[in-house]
PDB file of C-alpha atoms and ligand atoms in Angstrom:
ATOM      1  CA  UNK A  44      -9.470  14.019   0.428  1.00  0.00           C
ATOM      2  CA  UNK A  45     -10.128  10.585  -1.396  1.00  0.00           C
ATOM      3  CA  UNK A  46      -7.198   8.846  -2.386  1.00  0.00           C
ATOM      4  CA  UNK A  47      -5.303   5.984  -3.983  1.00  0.00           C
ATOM      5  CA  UNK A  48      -1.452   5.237  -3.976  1.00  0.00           C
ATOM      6  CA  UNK A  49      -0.574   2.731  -6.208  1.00  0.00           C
ATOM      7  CA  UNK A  50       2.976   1.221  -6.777  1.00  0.00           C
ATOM      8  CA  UNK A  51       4.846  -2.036  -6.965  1.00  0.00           C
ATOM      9  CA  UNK A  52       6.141  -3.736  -3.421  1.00  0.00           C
ATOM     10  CA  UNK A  53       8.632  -1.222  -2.282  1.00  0.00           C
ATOM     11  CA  UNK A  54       7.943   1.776  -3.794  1.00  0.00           C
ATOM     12  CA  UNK A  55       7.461   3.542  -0.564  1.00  0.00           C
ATOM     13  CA  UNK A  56       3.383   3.679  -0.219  1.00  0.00           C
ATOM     14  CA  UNK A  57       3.525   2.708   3.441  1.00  0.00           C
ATOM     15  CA  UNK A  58       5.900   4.830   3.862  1.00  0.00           C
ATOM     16  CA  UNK A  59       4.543   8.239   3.015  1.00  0.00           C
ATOM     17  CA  UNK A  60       1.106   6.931   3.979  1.00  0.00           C
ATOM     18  CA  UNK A  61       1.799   7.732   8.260  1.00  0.00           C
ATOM     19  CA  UNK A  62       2.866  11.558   6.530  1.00  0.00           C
ATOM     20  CA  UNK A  63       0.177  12.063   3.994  1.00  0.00           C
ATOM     21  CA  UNK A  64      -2.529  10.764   6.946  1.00  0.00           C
ATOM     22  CA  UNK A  65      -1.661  12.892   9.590  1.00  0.00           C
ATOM     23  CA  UNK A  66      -1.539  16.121   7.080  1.00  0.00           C
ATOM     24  CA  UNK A  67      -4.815  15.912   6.008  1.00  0.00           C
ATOM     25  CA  UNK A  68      -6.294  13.743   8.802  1.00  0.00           C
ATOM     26  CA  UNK A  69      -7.550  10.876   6.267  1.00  0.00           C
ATOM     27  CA  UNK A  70      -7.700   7.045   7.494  1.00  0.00           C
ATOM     28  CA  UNK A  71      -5.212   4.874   6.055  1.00  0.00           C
ATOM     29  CA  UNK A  72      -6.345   1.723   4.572  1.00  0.00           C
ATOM     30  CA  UNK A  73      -3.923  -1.152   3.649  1.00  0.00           C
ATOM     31  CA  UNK A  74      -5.272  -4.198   2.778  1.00  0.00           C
ATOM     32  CA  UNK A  75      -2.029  -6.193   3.229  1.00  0.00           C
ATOM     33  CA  UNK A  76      -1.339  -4.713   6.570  1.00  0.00           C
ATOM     34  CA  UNK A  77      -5.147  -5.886   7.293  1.00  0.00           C
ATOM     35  CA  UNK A  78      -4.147  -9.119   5.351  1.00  0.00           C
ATOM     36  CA  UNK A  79      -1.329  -9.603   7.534  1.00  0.00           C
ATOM     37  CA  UNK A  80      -3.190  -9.226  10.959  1.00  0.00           C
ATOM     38  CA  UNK A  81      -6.242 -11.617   9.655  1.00  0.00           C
ATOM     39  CA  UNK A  82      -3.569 -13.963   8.840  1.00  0.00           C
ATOM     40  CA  UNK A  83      -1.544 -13.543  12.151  1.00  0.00           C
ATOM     41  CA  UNK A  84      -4.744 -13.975  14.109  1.00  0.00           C
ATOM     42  CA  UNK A  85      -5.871 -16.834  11.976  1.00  0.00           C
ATOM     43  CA  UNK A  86      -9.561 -15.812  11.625  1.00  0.00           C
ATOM     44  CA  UNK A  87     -10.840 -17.260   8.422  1.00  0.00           C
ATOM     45  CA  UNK A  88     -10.284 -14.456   5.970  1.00  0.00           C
ATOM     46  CA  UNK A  89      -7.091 -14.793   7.366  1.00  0.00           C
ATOM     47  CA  UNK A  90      -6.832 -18.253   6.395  1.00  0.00           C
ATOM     48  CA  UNK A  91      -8.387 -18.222   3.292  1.00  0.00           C
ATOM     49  CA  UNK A  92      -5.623 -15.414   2.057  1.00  0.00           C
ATOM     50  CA  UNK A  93      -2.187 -17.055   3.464  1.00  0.00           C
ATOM     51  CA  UNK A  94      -1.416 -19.170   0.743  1.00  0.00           C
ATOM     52  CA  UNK A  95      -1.729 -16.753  -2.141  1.00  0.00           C
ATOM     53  CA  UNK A  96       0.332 -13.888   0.003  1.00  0.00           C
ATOM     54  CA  UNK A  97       3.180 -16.321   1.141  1.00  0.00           C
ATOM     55  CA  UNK A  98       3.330 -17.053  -2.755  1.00  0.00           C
ATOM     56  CA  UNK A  99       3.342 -12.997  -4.188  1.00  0.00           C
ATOM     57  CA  UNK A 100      -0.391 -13.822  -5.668  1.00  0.00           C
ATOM     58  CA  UNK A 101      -3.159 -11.537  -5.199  1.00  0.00           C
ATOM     59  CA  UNK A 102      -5.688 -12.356  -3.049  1.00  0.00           C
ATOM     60  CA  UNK A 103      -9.309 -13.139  -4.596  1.00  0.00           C
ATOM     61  CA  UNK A 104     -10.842  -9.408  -5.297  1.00  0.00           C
ATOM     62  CA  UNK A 105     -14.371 -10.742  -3.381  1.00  0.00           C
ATOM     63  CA  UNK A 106     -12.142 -10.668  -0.282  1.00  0.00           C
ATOM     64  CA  UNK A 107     -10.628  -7.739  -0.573  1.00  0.00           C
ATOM     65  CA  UNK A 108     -13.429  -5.742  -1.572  1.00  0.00           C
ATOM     66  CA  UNK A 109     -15.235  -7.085   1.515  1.00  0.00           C
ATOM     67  CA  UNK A 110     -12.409  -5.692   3.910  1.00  0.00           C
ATOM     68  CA  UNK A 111     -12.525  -2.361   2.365  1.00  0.00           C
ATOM     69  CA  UNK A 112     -16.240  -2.137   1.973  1.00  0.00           C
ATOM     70  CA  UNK A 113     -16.532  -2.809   6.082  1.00  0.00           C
ATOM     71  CA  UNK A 114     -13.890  -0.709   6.404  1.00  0.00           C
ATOM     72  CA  UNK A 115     -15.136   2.450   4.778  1.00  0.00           C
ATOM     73  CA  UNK A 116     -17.842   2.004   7.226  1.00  0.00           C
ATOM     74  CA  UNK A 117     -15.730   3.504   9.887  1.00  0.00           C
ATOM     75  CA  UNK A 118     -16.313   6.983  11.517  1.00  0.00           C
ATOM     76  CA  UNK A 119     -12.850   7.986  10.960  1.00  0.00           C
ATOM     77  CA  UNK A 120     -12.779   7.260   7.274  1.00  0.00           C
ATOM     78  CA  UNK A 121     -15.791   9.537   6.592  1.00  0.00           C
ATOM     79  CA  UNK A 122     -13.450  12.686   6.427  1.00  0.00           C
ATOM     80  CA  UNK A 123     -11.522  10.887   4.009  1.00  0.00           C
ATOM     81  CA  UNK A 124      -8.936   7.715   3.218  1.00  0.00           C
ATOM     82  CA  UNK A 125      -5.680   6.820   1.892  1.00  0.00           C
ATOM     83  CA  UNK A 126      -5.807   3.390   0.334  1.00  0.00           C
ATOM     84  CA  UNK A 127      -3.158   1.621  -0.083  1.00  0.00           C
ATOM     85  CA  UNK A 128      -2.674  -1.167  -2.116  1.00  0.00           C
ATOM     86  CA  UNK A 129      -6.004  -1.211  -2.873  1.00  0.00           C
ATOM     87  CA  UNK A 130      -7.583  -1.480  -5.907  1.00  0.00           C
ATOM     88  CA  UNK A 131      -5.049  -3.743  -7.308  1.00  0.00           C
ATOM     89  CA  UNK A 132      -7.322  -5.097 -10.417  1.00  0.00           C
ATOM     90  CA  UNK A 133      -9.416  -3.639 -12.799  1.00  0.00           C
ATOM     91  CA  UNK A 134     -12.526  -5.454 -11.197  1.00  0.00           C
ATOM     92  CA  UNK A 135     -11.628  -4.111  -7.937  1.00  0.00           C
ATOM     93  CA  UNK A 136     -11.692  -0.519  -9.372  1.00  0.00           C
ATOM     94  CA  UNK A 137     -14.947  -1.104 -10.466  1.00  0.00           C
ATOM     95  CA  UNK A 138     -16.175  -2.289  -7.519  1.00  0.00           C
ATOM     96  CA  UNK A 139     -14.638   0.430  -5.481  1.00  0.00           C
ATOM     97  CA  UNK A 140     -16.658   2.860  -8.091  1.00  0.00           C
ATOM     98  CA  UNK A 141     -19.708   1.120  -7.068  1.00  0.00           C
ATOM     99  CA  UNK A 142     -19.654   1.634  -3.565  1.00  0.00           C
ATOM    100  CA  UNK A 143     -18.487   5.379  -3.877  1.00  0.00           C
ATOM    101  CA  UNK A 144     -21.250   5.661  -5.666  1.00  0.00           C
ATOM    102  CA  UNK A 145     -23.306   4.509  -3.336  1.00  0.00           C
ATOM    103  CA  UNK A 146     -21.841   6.748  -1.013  1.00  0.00           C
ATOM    104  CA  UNK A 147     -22.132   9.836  -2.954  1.00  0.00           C
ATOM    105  CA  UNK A 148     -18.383  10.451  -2.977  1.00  0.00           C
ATOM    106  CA  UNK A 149     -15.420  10.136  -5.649  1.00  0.00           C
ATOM    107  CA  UNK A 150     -12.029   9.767  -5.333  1.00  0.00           C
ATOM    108  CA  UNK A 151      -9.898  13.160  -5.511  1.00  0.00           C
ATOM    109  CA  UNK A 152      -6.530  11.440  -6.674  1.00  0.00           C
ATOM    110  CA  UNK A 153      -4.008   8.527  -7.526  1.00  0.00           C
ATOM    111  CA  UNK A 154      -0.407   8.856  -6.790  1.00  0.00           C
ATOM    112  CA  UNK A 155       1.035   6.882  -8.531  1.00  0.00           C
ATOM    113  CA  UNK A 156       4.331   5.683  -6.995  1.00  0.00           C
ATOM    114  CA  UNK A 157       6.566   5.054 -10.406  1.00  0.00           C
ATOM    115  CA  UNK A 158      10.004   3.148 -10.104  1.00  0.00           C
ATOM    116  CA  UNK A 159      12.118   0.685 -11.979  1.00  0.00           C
ATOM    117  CA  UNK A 160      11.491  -2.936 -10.983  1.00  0.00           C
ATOM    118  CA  UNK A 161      15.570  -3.227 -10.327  1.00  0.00           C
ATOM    119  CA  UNK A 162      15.958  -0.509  -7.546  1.00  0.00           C
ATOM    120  CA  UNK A 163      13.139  -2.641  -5.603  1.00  0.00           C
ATOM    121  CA  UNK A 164      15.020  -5.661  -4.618  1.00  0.00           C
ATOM    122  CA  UNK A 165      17.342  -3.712  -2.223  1.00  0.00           C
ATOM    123  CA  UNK A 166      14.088  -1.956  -0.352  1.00  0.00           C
ATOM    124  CA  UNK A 167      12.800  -5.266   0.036  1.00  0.00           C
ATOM    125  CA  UNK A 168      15.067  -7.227   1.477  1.00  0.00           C
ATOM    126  CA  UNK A 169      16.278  -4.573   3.912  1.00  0.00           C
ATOM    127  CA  UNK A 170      12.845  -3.406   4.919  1.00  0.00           C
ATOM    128  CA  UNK A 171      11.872  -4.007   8.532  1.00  0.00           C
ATOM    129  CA  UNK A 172       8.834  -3.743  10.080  1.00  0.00           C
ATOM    130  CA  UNK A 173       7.177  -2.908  13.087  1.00  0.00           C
ATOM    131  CA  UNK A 174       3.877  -5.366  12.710  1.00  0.00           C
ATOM    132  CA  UNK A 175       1.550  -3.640  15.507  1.00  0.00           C
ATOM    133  CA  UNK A 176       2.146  -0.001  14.914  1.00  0.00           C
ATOM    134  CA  UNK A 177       2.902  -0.893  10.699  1.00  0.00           C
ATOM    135  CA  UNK A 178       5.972   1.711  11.481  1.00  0.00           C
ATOM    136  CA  UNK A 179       8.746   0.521   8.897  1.00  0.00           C
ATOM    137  CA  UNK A 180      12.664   0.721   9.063  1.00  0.00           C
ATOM    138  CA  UNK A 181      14.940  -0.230   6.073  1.00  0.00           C
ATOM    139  CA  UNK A 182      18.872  -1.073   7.193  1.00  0.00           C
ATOM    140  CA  UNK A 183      20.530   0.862   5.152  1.00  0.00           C
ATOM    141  CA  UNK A 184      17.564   3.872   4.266  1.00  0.00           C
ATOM    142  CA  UNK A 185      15.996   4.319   7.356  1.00  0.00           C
ATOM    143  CA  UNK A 186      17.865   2.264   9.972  1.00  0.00           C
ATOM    144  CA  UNK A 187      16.589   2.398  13.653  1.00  0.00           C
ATOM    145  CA  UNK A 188      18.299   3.856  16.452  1.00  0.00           C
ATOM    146  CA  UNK A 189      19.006   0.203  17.729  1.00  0.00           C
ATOM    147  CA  UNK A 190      19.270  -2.424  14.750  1.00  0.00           C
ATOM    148  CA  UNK A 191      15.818  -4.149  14.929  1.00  0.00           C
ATOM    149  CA  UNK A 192      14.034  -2.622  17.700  1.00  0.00           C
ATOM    150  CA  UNK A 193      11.329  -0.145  17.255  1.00  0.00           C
ATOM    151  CA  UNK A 194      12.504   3.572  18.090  1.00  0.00           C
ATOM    152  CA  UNK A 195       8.968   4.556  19.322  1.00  0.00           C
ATOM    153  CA  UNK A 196       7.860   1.370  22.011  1.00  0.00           C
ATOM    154  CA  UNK A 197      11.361  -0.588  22.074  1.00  0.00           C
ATOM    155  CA  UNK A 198       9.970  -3.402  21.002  1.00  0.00           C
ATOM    156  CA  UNK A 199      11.359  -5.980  18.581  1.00  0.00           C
ATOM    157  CA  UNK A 200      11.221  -5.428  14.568  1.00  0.00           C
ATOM    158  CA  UNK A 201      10.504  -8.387  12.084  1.00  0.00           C
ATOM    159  CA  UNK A 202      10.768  -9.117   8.423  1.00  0.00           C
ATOM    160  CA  UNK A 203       7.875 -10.124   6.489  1.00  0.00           C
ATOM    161  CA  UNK A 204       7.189 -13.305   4.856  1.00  0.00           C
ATOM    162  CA  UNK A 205       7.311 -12.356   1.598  1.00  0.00           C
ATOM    163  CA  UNK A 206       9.945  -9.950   1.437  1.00  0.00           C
ATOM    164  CA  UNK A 207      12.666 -12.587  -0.275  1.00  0.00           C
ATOM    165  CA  UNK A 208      14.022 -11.776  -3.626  1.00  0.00           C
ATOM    166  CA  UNK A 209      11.968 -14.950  -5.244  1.00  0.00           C
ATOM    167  CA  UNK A 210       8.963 -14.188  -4.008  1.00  0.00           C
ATOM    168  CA  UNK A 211       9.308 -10.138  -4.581  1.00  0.00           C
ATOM    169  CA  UNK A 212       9.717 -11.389  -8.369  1.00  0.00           C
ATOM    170  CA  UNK A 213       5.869 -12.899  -8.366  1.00  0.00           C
ATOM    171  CA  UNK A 214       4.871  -9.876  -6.435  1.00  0.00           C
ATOM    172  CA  UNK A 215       6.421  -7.629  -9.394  1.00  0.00           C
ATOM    173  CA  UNK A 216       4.678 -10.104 -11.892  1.00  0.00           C
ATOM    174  CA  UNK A 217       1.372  -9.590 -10.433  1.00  0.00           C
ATOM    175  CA  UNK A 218       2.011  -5.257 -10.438  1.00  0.00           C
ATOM    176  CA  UNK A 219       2.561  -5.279 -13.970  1.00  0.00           C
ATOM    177  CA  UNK A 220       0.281  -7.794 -15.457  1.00  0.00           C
ATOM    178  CA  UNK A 221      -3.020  -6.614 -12.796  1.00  0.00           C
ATOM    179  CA  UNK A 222      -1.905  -3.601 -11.315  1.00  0.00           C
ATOM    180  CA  UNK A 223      -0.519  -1.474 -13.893  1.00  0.00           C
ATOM    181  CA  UNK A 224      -3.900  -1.594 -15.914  1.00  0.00           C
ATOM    182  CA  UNK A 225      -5.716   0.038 -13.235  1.00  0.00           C
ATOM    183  CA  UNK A 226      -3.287   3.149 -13.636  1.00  0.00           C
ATOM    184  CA  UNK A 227      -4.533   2.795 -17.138  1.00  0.00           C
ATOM    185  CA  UNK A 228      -8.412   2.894 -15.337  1.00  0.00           C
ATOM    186  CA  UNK A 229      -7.481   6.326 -13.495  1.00  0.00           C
ATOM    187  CA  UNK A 230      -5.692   7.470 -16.536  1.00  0.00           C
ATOM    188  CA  UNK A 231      -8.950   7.638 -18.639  1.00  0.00           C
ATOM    189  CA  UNK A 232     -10.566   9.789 -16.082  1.00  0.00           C
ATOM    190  CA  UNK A 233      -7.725  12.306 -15.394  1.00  0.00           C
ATOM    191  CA  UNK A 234      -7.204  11.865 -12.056  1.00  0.00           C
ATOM    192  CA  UNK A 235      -3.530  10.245 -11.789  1.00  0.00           C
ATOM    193  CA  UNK A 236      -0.449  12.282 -10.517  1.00  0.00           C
ATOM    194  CA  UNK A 237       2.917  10.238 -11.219  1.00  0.00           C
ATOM    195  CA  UNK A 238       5.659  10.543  -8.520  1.00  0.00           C
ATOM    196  CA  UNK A 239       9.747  10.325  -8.923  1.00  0.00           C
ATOM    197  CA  UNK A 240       9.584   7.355  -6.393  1.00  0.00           C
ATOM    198  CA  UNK A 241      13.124   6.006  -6.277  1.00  0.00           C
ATOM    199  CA  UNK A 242      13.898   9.901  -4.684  1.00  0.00           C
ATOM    200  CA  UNK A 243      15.042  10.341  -1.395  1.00  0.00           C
ATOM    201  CA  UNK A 244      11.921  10.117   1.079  1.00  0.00           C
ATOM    202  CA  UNK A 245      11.670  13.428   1.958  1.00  0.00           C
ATOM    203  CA  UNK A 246      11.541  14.536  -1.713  1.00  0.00           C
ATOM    204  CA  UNK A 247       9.278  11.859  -2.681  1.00  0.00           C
ATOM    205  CA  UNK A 248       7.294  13.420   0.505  1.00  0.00           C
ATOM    206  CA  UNK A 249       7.449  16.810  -1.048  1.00  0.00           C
ATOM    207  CA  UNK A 250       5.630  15.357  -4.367  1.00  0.00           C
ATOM    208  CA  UNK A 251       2.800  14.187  -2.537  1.00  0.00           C
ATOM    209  CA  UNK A 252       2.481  17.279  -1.138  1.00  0.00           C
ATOM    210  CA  UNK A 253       2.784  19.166  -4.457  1.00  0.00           C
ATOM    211  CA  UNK A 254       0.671  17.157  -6.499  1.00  0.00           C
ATOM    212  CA  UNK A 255      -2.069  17.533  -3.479  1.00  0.00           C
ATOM    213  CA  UNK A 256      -2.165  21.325  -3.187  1.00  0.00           C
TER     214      UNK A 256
HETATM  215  P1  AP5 B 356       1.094  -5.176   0.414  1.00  0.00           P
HETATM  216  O1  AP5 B 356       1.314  -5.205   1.865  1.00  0.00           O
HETATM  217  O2  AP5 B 356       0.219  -4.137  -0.160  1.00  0.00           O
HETATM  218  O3  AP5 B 356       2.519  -5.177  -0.262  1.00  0.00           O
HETATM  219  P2  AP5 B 356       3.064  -4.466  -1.602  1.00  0.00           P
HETATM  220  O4  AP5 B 356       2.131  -3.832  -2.499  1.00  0.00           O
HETATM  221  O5  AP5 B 356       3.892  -5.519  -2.218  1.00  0.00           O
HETATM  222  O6  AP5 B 356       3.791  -3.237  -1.103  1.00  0.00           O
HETATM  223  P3  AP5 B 356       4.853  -3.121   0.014  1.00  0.00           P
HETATM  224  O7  AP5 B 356       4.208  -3.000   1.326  1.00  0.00           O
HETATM  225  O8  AP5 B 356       5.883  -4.215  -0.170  1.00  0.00           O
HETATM  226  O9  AP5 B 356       5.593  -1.784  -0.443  1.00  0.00           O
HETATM  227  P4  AP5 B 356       5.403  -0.257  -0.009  1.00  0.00           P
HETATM  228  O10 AP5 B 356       5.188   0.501  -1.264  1.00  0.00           O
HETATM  229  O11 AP5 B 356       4.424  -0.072   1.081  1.00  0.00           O
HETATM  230  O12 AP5 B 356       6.890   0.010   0.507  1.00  0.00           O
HETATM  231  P5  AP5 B 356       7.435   0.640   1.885  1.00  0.00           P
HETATM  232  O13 AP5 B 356       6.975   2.044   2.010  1.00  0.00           O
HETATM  233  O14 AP5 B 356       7.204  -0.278   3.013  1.00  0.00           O
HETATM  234  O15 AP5 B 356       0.501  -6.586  -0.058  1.00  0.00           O
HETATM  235  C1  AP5 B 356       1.005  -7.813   0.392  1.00  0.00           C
HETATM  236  C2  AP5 B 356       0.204  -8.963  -0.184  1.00  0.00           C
HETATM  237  O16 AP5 B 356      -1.155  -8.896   0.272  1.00  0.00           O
HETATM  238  C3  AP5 B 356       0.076  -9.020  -1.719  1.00  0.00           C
HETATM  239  O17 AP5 B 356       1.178  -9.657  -2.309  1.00  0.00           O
HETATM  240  C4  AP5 B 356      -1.234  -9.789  -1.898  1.00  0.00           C
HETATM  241  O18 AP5 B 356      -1.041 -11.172  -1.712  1.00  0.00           O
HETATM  242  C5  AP5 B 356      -2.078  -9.263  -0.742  1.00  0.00           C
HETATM  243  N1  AP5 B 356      -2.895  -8.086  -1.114  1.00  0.00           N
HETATM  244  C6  AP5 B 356      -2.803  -6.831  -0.555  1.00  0.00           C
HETATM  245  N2  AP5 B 356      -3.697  -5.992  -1.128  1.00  0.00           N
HETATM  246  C7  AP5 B 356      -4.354  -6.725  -2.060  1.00  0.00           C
HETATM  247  C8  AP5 B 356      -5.386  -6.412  -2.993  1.00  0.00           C
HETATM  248  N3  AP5 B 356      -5.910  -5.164  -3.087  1.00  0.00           N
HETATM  249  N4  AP5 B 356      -5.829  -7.406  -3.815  1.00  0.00           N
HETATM  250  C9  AP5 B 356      -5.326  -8.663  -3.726  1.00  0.00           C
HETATM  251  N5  AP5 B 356      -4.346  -9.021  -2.877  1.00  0.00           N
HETATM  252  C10 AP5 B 356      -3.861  -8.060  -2.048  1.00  0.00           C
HETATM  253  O19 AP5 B 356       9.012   0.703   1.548  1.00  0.00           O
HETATM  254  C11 AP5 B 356       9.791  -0.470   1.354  1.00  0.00           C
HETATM  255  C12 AP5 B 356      11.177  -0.290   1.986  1.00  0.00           C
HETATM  256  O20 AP5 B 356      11.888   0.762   1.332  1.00  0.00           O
HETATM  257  C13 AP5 B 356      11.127   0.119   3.467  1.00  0.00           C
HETATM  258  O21 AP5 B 356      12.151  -0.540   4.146  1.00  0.00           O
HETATM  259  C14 AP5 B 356      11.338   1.638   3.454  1.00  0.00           C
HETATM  260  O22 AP5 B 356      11.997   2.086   4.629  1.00  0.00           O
HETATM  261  C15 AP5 B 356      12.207   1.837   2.225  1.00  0.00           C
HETATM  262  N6  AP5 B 356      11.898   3.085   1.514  1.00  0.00           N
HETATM  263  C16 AP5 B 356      10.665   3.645   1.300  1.00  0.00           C
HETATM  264  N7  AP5 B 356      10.758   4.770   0.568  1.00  0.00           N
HETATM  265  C17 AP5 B 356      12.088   4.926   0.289  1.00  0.00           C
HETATM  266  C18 AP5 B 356      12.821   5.919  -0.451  1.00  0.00           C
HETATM  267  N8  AP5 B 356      12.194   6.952  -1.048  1.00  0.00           N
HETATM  268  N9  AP5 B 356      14.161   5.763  -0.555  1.00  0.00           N
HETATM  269  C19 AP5 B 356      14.809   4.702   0.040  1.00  0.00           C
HETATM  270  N10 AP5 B 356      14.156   3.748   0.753  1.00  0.00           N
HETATM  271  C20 AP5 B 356      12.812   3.858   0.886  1.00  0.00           C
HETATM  272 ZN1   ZN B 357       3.153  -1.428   2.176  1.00  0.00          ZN
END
């Protein structure tokens, strides 16, 4: 399978992506997790994107199309790919077209992860991370065995940058004014499932699996 999960910050697509990947043994592609890791090892996409990522601003789409183009080069993406958080404009949708095209392959689906802005403050701000494995922990959802260590390797958990309350709100503003017309995009050719995504996990979890069958 081919797919897209598109939501605002928070509405759990890294969350169900670990689930949805190992069911159908699909590559998961996030382009801020890959973001994040250029910008932690300071190579110069990395440096080019930090400012507009500490600030809740897209990234230009030439980068990001070139991390996902190199990326769908990879062995283990040829069965098929979750991306997530990519595309994220309408231009980027094109361009993603274009080298599926190229490819001879579409894409099957896009879950679209559908939530009210006010529920996502609280996920935000809560959320935890575990950067190297992208595992994620929320203090009050999904709370580790031992408050910010990582239940799998023990090691320690961090918050991102950008998970404040004022930048969330210029993360929201870019969703609705860029994102939400490439729902529109995927609309037009039929392809869009919507998912209850302020459910518990495990339901939300259950929708994936429903709209996929
Ligand atoms: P990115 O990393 O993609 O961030 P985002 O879209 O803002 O999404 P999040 O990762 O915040 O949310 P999520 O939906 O994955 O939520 P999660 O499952 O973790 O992008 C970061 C930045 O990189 C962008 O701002 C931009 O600068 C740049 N960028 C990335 N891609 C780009 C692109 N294509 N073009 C241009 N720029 C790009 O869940 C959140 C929390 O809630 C967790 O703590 C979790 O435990 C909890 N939770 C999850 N589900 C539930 C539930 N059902 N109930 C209760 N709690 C839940
Ligand atoms: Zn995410």
């Amino acid at each position: 399978k081919r797919l897209i999960l598109v939501g605002p910050p928070g509405s759990g697509k890294g969350t169900q992506s670990p689930i949805i990947k190992d069911e159908y043994c699909l590559c998961h592609l996030a382009t801020g997790d890959m973001l994040r890791a250029a910008v932690a090892a300071k190579t110069p996409l990395g440096i080019k994107a930090k400012e507009a990522m500490e600030k809740g601003e897209l990234v230009s789409d030439d980068l990001v199309v070139g991390i996902i183009d190199d990326a769908l080069k990879k062995p283990s993406c040829q069965k098929g790919f979750i991306l997530d958080g990519f595309p994220r404009t309408v231009v980027q949708a094109q361009k993603l077209d274009e080298m599926l095209d190229k490819r001879g392959v579409k894409v099957d689906k896009v879950l679209n992860f559908a939530i009210d802005d006010a529920i996502l403050e609280e996920r935000i701000t809560g959320r935890w991370i575990h950067s190297s494995s992208g595992r994620t922990y929320h203090t009050k959802f999904a709370p580790p065995k031992t408050p910010g260590v990582d239940d799998v390797t023990g090691e320690p958990l961090i918050q991102r940058k950008d998970d404040t309350a004022a930048v969330l709100t210029s993360r929201l503003e870019a969703f609705h004014k860029q994102t939400e017309p490439v729902i529109d995009y995927y609309n037009k050719k039929g392809i869009v499932a919507n998912l209850p995504a302020d459910k518990p996990p495990q339901e939300v979890t259950s929708e994936v699996k429903k709209a996929l069958s």
